[in-house]
Structures are given as C-alpha cells and as structure tokens.
Coordinates of C-alpha atoms in Angstrom, one line a residue:
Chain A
X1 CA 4.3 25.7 7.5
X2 CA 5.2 29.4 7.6
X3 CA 8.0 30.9 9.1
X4 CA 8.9 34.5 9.7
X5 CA 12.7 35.3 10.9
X6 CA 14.3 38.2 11.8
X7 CA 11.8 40.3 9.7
X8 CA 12.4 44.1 8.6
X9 CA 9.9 46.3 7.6
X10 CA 10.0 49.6 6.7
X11 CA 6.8 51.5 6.2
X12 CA 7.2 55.3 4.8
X13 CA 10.0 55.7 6.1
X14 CA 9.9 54.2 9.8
X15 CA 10.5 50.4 10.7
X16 CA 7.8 49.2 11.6
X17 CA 9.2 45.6 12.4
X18 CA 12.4 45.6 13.9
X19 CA 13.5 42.0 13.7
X20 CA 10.1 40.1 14.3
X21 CA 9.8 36.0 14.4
X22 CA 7.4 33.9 14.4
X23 CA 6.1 30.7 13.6
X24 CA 2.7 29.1 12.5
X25 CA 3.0 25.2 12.7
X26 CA 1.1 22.6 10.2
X27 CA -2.5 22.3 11.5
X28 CA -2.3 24.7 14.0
X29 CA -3.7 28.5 15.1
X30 CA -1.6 31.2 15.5
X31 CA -2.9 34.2 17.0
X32 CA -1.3 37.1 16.6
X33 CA -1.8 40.6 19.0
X34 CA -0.6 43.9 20.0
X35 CA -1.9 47.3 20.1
X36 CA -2.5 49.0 16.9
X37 CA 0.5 50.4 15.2
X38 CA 2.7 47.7 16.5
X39 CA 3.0 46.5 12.6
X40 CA 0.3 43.5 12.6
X41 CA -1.3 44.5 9.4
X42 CA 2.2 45.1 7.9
X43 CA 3.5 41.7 8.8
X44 CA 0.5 39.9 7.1
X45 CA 1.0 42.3 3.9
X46 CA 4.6 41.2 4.1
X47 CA 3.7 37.7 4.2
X48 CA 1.1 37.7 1.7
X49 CA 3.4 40.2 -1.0
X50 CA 1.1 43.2 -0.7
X51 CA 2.6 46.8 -0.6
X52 CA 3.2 49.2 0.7
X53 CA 5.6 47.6 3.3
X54 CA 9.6 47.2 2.1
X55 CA 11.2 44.4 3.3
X56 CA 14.5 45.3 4.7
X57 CA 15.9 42.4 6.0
X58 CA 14.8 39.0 6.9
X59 CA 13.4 35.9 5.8
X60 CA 9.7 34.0 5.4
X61 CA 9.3 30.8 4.7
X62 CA 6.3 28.9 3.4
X63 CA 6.9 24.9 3.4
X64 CA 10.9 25.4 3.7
X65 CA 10.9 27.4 0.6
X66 CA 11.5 30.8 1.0
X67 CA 9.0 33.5 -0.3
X68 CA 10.3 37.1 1.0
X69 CA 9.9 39.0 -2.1
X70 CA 7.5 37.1 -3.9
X71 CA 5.0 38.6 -5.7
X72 CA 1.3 38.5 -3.9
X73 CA 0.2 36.0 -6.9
X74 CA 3.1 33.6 -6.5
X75 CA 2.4 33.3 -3.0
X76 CA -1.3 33.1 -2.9
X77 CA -0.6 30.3 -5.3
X78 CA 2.2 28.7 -3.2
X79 CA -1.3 28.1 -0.5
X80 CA -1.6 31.1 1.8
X81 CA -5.2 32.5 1.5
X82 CA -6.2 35.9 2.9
X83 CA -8.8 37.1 4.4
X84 CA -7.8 41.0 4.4
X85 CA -8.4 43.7 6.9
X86 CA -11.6 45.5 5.9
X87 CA -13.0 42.5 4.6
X88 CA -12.5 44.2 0.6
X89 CA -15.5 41.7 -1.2
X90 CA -15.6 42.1 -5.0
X91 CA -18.8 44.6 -4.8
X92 CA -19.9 44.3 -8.0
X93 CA -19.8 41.0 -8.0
X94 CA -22.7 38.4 -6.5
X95 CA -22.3 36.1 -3.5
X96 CA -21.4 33.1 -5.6
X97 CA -19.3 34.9 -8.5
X98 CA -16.9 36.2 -6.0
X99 CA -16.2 32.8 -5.1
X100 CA -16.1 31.0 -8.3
X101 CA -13.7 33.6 -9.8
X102 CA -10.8 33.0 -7.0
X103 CA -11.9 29.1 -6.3
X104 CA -8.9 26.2 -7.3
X105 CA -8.4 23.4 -6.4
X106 CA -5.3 22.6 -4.3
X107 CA -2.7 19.6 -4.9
X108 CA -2.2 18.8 -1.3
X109 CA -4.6 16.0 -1.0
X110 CA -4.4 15.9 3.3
X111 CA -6.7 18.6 4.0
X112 CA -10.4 18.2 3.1
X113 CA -11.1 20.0 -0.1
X114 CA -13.1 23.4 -0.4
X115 CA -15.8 24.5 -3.3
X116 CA -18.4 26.7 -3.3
X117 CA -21.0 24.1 -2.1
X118 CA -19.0 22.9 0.7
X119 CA -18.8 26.9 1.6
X120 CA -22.2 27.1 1.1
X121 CA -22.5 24.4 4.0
X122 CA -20.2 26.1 6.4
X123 CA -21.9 29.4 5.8
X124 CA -25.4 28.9 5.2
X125 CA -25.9 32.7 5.0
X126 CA -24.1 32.7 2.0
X127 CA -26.1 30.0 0.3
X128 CA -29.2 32.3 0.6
X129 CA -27.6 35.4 -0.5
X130 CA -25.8 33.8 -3.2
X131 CA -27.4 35.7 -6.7
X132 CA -27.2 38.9 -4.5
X133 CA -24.5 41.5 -5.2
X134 CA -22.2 41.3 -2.2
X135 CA -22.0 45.0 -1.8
X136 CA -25.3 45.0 -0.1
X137 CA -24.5 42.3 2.1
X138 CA -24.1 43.3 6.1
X139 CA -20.6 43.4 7.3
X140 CA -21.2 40.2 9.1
X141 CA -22.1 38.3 5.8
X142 CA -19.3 40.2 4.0
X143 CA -17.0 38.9 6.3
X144 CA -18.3 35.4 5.9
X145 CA -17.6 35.9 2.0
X146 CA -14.2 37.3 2.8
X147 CA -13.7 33.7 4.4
X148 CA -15.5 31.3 2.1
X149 CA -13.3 33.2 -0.8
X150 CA -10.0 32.8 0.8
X151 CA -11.0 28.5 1.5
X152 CA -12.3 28.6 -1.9
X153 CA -8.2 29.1 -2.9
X154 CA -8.0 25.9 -1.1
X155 CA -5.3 27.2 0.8
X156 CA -2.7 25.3 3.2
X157 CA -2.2 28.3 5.4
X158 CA -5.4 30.8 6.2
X159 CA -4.3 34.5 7.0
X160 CA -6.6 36.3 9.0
X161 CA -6.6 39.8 9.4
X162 CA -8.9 41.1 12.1
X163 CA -11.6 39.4 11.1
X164 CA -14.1 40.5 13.4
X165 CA -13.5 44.2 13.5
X166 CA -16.5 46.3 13.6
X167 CA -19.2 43.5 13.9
X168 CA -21.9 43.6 15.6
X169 CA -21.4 41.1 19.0
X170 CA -23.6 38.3 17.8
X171 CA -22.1 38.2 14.0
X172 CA -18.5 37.8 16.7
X173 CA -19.9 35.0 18.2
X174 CA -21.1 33.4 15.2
X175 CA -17.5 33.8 13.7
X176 CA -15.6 32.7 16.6
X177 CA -17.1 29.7 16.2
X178 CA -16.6 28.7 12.4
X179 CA -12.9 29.3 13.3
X180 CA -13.1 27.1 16.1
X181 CA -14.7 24.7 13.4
X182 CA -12.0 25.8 11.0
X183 CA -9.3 24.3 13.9
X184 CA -10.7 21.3 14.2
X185 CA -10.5 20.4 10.4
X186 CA -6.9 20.6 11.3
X187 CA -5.9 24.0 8.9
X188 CA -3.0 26.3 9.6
X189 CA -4.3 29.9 10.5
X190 CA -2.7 33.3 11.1
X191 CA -5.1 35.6 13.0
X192 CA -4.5 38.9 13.8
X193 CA -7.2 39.9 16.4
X194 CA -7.6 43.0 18.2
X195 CA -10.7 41.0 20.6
X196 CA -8.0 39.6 23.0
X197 CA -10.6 36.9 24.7
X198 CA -11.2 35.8 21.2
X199 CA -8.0 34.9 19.9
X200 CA -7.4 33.1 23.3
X201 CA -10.0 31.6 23.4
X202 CA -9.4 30.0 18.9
X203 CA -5.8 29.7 18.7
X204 CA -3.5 27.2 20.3
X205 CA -0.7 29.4 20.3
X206 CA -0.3 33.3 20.4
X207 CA 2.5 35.7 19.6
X208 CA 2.7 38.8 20.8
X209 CA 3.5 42.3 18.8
X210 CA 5.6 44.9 21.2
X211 CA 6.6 48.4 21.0
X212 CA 10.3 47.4 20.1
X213 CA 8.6 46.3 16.2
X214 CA 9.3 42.7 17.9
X215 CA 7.6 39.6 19.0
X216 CA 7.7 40.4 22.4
X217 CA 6.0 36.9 24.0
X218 CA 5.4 34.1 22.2
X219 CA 3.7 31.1 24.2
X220 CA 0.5 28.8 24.5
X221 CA -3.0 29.9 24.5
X222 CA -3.3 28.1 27.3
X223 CA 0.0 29.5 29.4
X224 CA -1.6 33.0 28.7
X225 CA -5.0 32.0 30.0
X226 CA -3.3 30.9 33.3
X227 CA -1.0 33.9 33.6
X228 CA -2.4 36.8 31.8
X229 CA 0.8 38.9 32.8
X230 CA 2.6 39.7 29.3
X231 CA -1.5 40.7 28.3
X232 CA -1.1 43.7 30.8
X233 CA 2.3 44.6 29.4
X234 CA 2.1 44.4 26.3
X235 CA -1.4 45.2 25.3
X236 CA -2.4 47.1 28.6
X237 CA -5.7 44.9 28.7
Chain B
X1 CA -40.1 66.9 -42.5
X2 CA -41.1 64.2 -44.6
X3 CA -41.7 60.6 -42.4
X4 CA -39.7 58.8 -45.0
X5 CA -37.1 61.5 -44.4
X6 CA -37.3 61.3 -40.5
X7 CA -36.9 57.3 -40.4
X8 CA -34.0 57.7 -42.8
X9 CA -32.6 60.2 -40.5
X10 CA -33.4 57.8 -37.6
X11 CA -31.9 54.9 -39.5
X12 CA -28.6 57.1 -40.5
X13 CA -28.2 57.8 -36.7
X14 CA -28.8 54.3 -35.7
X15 CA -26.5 52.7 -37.7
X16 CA -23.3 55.5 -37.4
X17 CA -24.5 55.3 -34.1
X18 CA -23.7 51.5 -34.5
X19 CA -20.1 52.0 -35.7
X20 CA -19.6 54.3 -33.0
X21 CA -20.4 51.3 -30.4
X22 CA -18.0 49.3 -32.6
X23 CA -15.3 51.5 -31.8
X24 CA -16.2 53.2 -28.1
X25 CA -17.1 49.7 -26.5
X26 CA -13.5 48.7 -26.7
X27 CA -12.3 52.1 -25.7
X28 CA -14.6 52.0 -22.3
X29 CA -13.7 48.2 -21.4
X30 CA -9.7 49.4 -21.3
X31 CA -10.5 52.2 -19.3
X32 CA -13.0 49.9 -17.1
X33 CA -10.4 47.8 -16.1
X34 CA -6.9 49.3 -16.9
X35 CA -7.2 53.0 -16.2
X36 CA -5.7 54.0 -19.0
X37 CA -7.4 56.4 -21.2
X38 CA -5.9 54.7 -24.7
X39 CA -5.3 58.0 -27.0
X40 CA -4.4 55.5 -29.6
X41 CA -7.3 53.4 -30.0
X42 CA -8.1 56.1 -33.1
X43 CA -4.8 54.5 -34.9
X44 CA -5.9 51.2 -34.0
X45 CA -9.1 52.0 -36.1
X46 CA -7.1 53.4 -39.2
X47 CA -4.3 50.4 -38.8
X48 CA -7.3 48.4 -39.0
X49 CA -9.2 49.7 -41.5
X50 CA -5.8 49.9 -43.9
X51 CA -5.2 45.7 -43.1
X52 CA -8.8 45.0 -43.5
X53 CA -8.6 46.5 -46.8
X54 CA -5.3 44.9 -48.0
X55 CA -6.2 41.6 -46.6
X56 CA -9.7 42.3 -48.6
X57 CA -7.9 43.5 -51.6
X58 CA -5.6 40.6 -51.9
X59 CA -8.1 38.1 -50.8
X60 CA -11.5 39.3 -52.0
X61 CA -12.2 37.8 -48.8
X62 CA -14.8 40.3 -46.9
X63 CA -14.6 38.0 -43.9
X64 CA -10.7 36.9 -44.0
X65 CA -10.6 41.5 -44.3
X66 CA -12.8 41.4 -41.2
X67 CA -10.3 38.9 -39.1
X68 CA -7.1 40.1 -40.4
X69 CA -8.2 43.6 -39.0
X70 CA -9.2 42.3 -36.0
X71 CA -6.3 39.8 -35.5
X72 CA -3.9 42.2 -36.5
X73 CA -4.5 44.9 -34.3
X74 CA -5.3 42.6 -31.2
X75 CA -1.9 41.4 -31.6
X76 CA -0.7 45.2 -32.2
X77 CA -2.4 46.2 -28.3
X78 CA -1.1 42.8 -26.5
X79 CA 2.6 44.2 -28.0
X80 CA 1.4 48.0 -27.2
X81 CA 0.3 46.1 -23.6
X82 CA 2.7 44.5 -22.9
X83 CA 6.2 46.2 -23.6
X84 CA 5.1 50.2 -23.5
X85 CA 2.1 51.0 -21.4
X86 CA 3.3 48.3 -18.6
X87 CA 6.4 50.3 -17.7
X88 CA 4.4 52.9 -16.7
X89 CA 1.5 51.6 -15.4
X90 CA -0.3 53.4 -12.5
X91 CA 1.7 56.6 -14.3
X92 CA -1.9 58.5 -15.2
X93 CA -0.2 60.9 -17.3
X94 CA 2.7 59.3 -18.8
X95 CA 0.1 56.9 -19.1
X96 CA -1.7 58.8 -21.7
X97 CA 1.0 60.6 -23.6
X98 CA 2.8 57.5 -24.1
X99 CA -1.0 56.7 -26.3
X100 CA -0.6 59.9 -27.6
X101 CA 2.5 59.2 -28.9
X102 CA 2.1 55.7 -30.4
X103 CA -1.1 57.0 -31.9
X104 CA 1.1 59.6 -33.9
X105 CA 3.7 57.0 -34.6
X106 CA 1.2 54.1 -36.3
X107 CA -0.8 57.5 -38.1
X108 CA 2.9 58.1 -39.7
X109 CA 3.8 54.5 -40.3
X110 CA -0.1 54.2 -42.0
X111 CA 0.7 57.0 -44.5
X112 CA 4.2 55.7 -45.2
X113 CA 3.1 52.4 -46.1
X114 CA -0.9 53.0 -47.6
X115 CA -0.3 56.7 -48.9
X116 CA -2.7 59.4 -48.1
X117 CA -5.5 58.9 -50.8
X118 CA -8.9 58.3 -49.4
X119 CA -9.6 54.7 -49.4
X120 CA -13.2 52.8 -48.9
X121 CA -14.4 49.3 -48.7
X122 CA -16.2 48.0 -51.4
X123 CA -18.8 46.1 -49.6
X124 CA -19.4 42.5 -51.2
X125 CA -22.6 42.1 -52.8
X126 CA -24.1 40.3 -50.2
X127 CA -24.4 43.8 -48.4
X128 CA -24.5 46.1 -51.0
X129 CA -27.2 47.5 -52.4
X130 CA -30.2 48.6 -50.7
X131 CA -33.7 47.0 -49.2
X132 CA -37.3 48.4 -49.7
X133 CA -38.8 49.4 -46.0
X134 CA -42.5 50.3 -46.2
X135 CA -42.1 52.5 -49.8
X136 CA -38.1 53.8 -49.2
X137 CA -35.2 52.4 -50.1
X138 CA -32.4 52.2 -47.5
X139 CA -28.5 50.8 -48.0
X140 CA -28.2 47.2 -46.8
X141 CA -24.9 47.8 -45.2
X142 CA -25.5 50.2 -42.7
X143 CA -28.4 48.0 -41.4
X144 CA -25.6 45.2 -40.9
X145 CA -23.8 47.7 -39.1
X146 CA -26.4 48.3 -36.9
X147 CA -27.3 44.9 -36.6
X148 CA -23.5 44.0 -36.0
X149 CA -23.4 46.2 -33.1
X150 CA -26.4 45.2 -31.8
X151 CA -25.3 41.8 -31.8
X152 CA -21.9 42.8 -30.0
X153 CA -24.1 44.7 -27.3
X154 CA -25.6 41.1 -26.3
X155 CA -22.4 39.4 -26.6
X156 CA -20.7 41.8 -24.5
X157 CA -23.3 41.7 -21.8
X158 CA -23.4 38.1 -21.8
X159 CA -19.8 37.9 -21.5
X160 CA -19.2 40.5 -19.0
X161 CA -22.1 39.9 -16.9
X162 CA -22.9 36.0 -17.5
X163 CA -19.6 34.2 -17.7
X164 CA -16.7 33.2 -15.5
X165 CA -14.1 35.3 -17.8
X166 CA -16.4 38.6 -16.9
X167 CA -16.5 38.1 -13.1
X168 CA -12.8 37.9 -13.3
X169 CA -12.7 41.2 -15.6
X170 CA -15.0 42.9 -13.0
X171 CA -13.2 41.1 -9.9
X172 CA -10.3 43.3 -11.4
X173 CA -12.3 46.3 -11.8
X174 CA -13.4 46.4 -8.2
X175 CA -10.0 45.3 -6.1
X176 CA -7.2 44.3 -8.4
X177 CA -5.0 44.0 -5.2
X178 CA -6.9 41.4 -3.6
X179 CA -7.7 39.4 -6.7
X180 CA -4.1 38.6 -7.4
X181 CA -3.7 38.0 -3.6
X182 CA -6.4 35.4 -4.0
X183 CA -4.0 34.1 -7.1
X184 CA -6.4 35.4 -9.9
X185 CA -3.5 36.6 -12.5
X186 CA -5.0 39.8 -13.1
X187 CA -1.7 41.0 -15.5
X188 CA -3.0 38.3 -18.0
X189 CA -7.0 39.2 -18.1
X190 CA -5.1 43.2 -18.6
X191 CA -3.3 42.0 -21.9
X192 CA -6.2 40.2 -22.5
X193 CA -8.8 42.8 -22.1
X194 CA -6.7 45.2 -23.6
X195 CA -6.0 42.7 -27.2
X196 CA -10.1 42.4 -27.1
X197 CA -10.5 45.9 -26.7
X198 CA -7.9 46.8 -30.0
X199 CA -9.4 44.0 -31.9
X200 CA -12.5 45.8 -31.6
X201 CA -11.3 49.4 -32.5
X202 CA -9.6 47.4 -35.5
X203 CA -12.9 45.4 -36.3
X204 CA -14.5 48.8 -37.0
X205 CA -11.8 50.4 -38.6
X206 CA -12.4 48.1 -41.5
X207 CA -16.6 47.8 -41.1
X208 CA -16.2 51.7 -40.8
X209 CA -14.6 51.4 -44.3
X210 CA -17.4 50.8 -45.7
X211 CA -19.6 53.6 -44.7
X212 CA -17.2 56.8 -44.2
X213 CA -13.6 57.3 -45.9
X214 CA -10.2 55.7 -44.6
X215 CA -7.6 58.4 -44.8
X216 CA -5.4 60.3 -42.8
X217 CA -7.2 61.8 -39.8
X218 CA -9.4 59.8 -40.0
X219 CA -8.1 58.2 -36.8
X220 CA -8.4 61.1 -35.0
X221 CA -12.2 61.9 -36.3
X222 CA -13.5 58.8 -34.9
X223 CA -11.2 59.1 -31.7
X224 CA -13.0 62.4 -30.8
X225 CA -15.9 60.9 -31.4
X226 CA -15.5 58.0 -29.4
X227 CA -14.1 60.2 -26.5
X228 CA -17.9 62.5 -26.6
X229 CA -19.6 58.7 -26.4
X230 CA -17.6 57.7 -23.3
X231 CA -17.6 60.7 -21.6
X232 CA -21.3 61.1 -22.2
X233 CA -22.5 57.5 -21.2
X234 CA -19.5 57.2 -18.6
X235 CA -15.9 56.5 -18.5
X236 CA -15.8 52.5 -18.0
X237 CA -19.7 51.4 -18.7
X238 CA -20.6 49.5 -21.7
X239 CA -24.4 50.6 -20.9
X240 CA -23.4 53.7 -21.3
X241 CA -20.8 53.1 -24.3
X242 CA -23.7 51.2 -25.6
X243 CA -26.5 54.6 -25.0
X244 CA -24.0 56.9 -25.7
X245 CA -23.3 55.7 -29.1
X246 CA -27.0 56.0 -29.8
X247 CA -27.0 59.1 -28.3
X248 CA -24.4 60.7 -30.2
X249 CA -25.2 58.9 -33.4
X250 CA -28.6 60.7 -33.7
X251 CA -27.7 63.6 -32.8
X252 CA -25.0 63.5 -35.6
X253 CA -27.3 62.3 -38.1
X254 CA -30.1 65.0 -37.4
X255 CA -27.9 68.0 -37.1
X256 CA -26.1 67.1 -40.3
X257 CA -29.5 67.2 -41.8
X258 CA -30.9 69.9 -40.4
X259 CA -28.2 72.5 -39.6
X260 CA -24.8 70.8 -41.3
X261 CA -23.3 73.9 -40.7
X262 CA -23.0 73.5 -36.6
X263 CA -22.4 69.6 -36.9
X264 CA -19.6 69.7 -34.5
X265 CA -21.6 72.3 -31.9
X266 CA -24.4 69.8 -31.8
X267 CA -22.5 66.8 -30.8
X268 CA -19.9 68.6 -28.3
X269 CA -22.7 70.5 -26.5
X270 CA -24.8 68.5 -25.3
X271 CA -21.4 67.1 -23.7
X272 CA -20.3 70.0 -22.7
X273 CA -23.9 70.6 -21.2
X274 CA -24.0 66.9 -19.5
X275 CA -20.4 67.8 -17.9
X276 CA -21.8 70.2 -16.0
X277 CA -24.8 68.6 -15.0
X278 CA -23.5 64.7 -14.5
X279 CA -19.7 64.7 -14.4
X280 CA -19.2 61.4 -14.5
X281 CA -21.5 60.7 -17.4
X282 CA -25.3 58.9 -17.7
X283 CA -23.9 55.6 -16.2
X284 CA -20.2 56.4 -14.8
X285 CA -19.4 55.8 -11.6
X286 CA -18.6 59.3 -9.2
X287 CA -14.9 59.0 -9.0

C-alpha cells in the first residue's frame, strides 16, 4: 500500500528525517508516534506532497508506484486522503458543500464506496449540521468533517494527522471509535497520534519516531501493549 | 432640485453605477481567489471595447459585438493566466507590476491597431432611444445597463453561492492547500476564474461603449474607478463590488451635477474617509 524508505527531509534548513522507513500494509492501521518535533507532521506532508518539507533523499511508494515528488494533487488522486493537522474545514463553506466539492468516486471497486449520505450515516452529527457553515461547528464536529471529506475522496489509504488533538475527552472517545469502525471496513490508515493509549488501542501496528529523525521501533500493537519498554524510551510516557 | 431632475440623477447613478459592477465584479472575483490585484483589467476593458466594436462594425451584430468582446478577452486572461502571472505566482509585487506592465503593453498595441480617435457604440435600435417614466423621458440604454448588471448580480450569487462550481471557487478561497490535497485541481478553477473575470471586464468594455467614449485612457479611467469600488465595498466581495458600484455610481452622478468642478474629490473622499474608518472596506474581510 504505502511505503516509505530511507526518507530525507529537510525542513529550513535542519533534517528533520534522517533516513526514516516505514510501512502501512493493505487493510491495515498504522500508528505512527513520537514526541513533538521528531518530524511526524513532516513525514505525512511528505507523503501527501505538501510543503514546506524538501525531500532530500529517499523513496515513497504508493501501490508499487513511486510518488516522492509528486505533486499533492497527483497523489491525493493516486488514493491517499488527508485528514490534516488542525483539522483546516473550508469555513466558508456549509457542512455538506465541503464535502460535495472534494467527493469522487474511486475505481478500486474492493472497498465499500463513500458519498455524502453514507458519511452522513457514519457521522450523524454531520447530517444535522449539514446547511450550517462549518466554521461555527465545535472542533469535535469539525473534525468529523475533516474525516467524512477525506472518505468522501474515496481514498485507498487514509492519512491521519493527530486527529484528536485538542478535543474535548468525550468528542476522543467518540472518535476512537469511528476509527475502530473505520478498521473493521478493512481501510489502510496512517495515524499520527500524540494520545499514546489511543493509537494502541486503533492500530494493528505502530512505528515509532526517535530523536535520531528515524523509525526507532517498529512492531505490533499488541507486542507494545505487552511490553511497553520502547514507550518509555522513546516517548518518555 | 426639481424631482424629475433628482430621479434622473438617481437613474444616471444607477445605471453608471451598473457599468461599474460590469467591470469591478470581475476585478474583485480575481482578487477573491487569486490574490492578484490585476492592474490590467482597465486594458482588458479598452481591448474589449475596440473588438466589440470591430466585431459590431463588421457584423452589425450588437450581440455577436457583445460575445466577441467577451470571448476575446477571456481567451486574452487564460493566456495572460496562464504563461505570465503563473511564474510568479505568490510574488505579491511582481505580481502586480507584471499587470502593470501588460496593461501598458495591450493600451500601446490598442492605439497601434484602432488609432487614437474617440470611438462609441452605436446602440441598435432596439436600445436606443428613450422611454417615457411618469412625464420624463430617459435613454433606453442605460436602463439595460442597469438591468444587465442587475441580472449579473443574481447570476453571480447563484453561481457562487448556489452551485457546485462556486463551493469549489470558495473551497479555494478559504485553503487552496488542502483543496488540491483533497485532489480538487484548484490551478484549473484559477484560469478559469481568472478567463470569467477578463470576459467580464471585456463584456463592459464594449456595453461601456455605448454610454461613455472608447479612447486612449480610457482604460485607465475606468480602472481607477473600479479600484475606489473595490476598495470601498472590500477587496474580494461581490456584495460589496455589487454596493460599492452603487455607491460610487451615485455619488458620481450627483457631484457631477451638482459641483462638476470637484467630481474626482467626491468619489476619492469618501474612500479616503472609509480607509480610515473601515480598512478593509464595507464587506472585506480584516486581513
């Protein structure tokens, strides 16, 4: 699905990544940590074609075809959705218009198929906000949009970037569990999560971001649960 | 003052308040969306006008005049677009003195090729001539002018604010970043936007023709006064485009009638005044 190998990032100046790997597998979750600054946010812009970050050196590969370099169109039309950092709705735009202007359909016929109505049923939020401007929504509901407009694209891999930062604890809970729902239909996620019990608890598999601007552990959700070891060294949790 | 005088004043203002829409509307959407603060949409008007009036001449075709204006200068802004401003894109200034320049190249190439004699459009009959409101007579055209812009008004709204093609416009106004992340080709809707906005400055160019001279300068005339409209109703709002114009029209109108020797203090102060109290115009966003 996607592959990242050997990446180098530069980001003003100072690498950011030094050589980082990683994997995300057909149907499955990646979860991706590490303390803030260790370059998560620049490997999902590098992955998705956004700048700032340079790519230095390196590959990423989406399907076997490689993408490094690709403009952010290209590859959100390749099948990589985002859901960025900050959430960044179309404010002027209403509930339902910020999710017919980005919604296609997608030529991969194995994954169940995404519209507005079907996001309407996975968020039913959404479906009663839907003639209201999203910039008056609550960051809870925004982030809901952020989602239902990156399915909309009818992606084949979902990037995720920090999708429950600064939300109140029961808008968390009520996220955690459309992703859980989102795993089971059997799409490919990136997550980068700062809520460590989270993305344990979501992804099947979780790569971790060291000081070094490398993946420094790479493993099962489950093999971290057990041994929580590489946690305290690399995240100091 | 007469009341047959004052609703002919009002009626004056309304409908060179029209034209004014014709030509500021466009000007506002290219800013809206692109950033760029087109110095040459005044050019586009006069390269326009002068293919509106050929085409007319040649075809005694008001409404073939009326396309080839339009069509002409679209096509003129998707090349302008496409091959000059996008190599600089994002460069604010270079941005706008690259306009500056092509506005000074098309003004030369207009009096090289249509001379410098003050041309007009003879309005068909159709619109010519002038109807009988409540015991005054009052020229047809300029009521089409005003209804024309009128008309646009709604179909601008509708488009921009009812349609799939205006979310996508707006999409790109709020985060073009994320729309073409979300694989929304927001480079296309630009030429786009930017052709629709040119064929508009060209539209009234040659329905300008028949209400005020075509001639040299007369680019930069209407440029300024598209420039007071924006900046008055706000950079980037059609509302405001849309009040502005109205604004602006009137004002012209009544100071020309009243004290024709300050018409330019009349329209630029209240501006100036507006500046200091609203800087970013009656419906502009704060930057």
């Amino acid at each position: 699905m996607l592959s990242v190998t050997d990446l180098h990032v530069a980001y003003g100046g100072a690498g950011v990544l030094r050589g980082a790997s990683l994997e995300v597998r057909e149907g499955e979750t990646l979860g991706l940590l590490g303390r803030n600054g260790m370059g998560k946010t620049t490997l999902v812009k590098a992955i998705c074609g956004l700048r700032p970050p340079t790519i230095g050196s390196g590959s990423i590969r989406l399907d076997g075809v490689e993408t490094t370099g690709w403009s952010s169109l290209a590859i959100a039309r390749r099948g990589v959705g985002l859901v960025p950092q900050g959430r960044r709705v179309f404010g002027s735009l209403t509930v339902e218009e910020n999710l017919r202007v980005v919604a296609r359909s997608s030529a991969d016929g194995r994954l169940p198929a995404w519209d507005v109505p079907a996001v309407y049923d996975f968020f039913p939020r959404l479906a009663e906000r839907r003639r209201q401007a999203s910039r008056v929504l609550s960051g809870g509901e925004q982030q809901m949009l952020a989602i239902g407009r990156a399915l909309v694209t009818n992606p084949h891999l979902l990037v995720m970037d920090e999708p429950t930062e600064g939300l109140a604890p029961a808008v968390v809970d009520l996220i955690a569990d459309r992703l859980r729902e989102l795993c089971r239909v059997g799409i490919a996620v990136l997550l980068t999560e700062q809520n460590v019990d989270l993305a344990l608890e979501v992804s099947d598999r979780i790569a971790v971001l060291g000081d070094a601007g490398t993946v420094a552990w790479q493993g099962t959700a489950a093999q971290l649960r057990a041994d929580p070891v590489p946690l305290h060294e690399h995240l100091g949790v | 003052m007469s009341l047959t005088t004052l609703a002919t004043q009002v009626l004056n203002g309304v409908s060179f308040g029209g034209l004014l829409f014709l030509v500021s509307s466009g000007f506002t959407l290219i800013f809206g969306l692109l950033r760029v603060v087109n110095l040459a949409h005044g050019a586009l008007y006069l390269v326009g006008a002068y293919v509106g009036i050929a085409t007319y001449t040649a075809t005694s075709s008001f409404v073939l005049g009326a396309a080839a204006a339009a069509g002409s200068v679209a096509l003129l802004g998707i090349g302008l677009e496409r091959t000059v401003l996008r190599r600089v894109r994002g460069r604010e200034l270079s941005e706008v003195l690259l306009t500056v320049g092509v506005s000074l190249v098309l003004a030369d190439l207009c009096l090289a090729l249509f001379g410098g004699d003050p041309k007009q459009v003879d309005v068909p009959s159709a619109l010519a001539g002038s109807v009988t409101l409540g015991g005054f007579a009052y020229p047809r055209y300029r009521l089409f002018v005003a209804a024309l812009a009128i008309a646009l008004a709604v179909v601008l709204y509708v488009l921009t604010q009812r349609t799939k093609l205006g979310a996508t416009i707006r999409a790109g106004v709020d985060d073009r970043e994320i729309a073409n992340a979300l694989g929304v080709d927001i480079s296309r809707v630009f030429t786009g936007v930017f052709a629709f906005g040119a064929a508009l400055a060209g539209l009234a160019g040659f329905i300008g023709g028949g209400m005020l001279a075509i001639l040299p300068g007369a680019d930069v005339d209407i440029l300024l006064l598209a420039l007071v409209v924006v900046i008055v109703g706000g950079l980037g709002s059609v509302k405001g485009a849309a009040i502005g114009s109205l604004l602006i029209g009137l004002i012209d109108a009544f100071s020309k009638a009243w004290i024709p020797d300050l018409a330019y203090f009349t329209v630029f102060a209240p501006m100036a005044l507006l500046l200091l109290l609203r800087p970013s115009g009656l419906f502009g966003k704060a930057a």
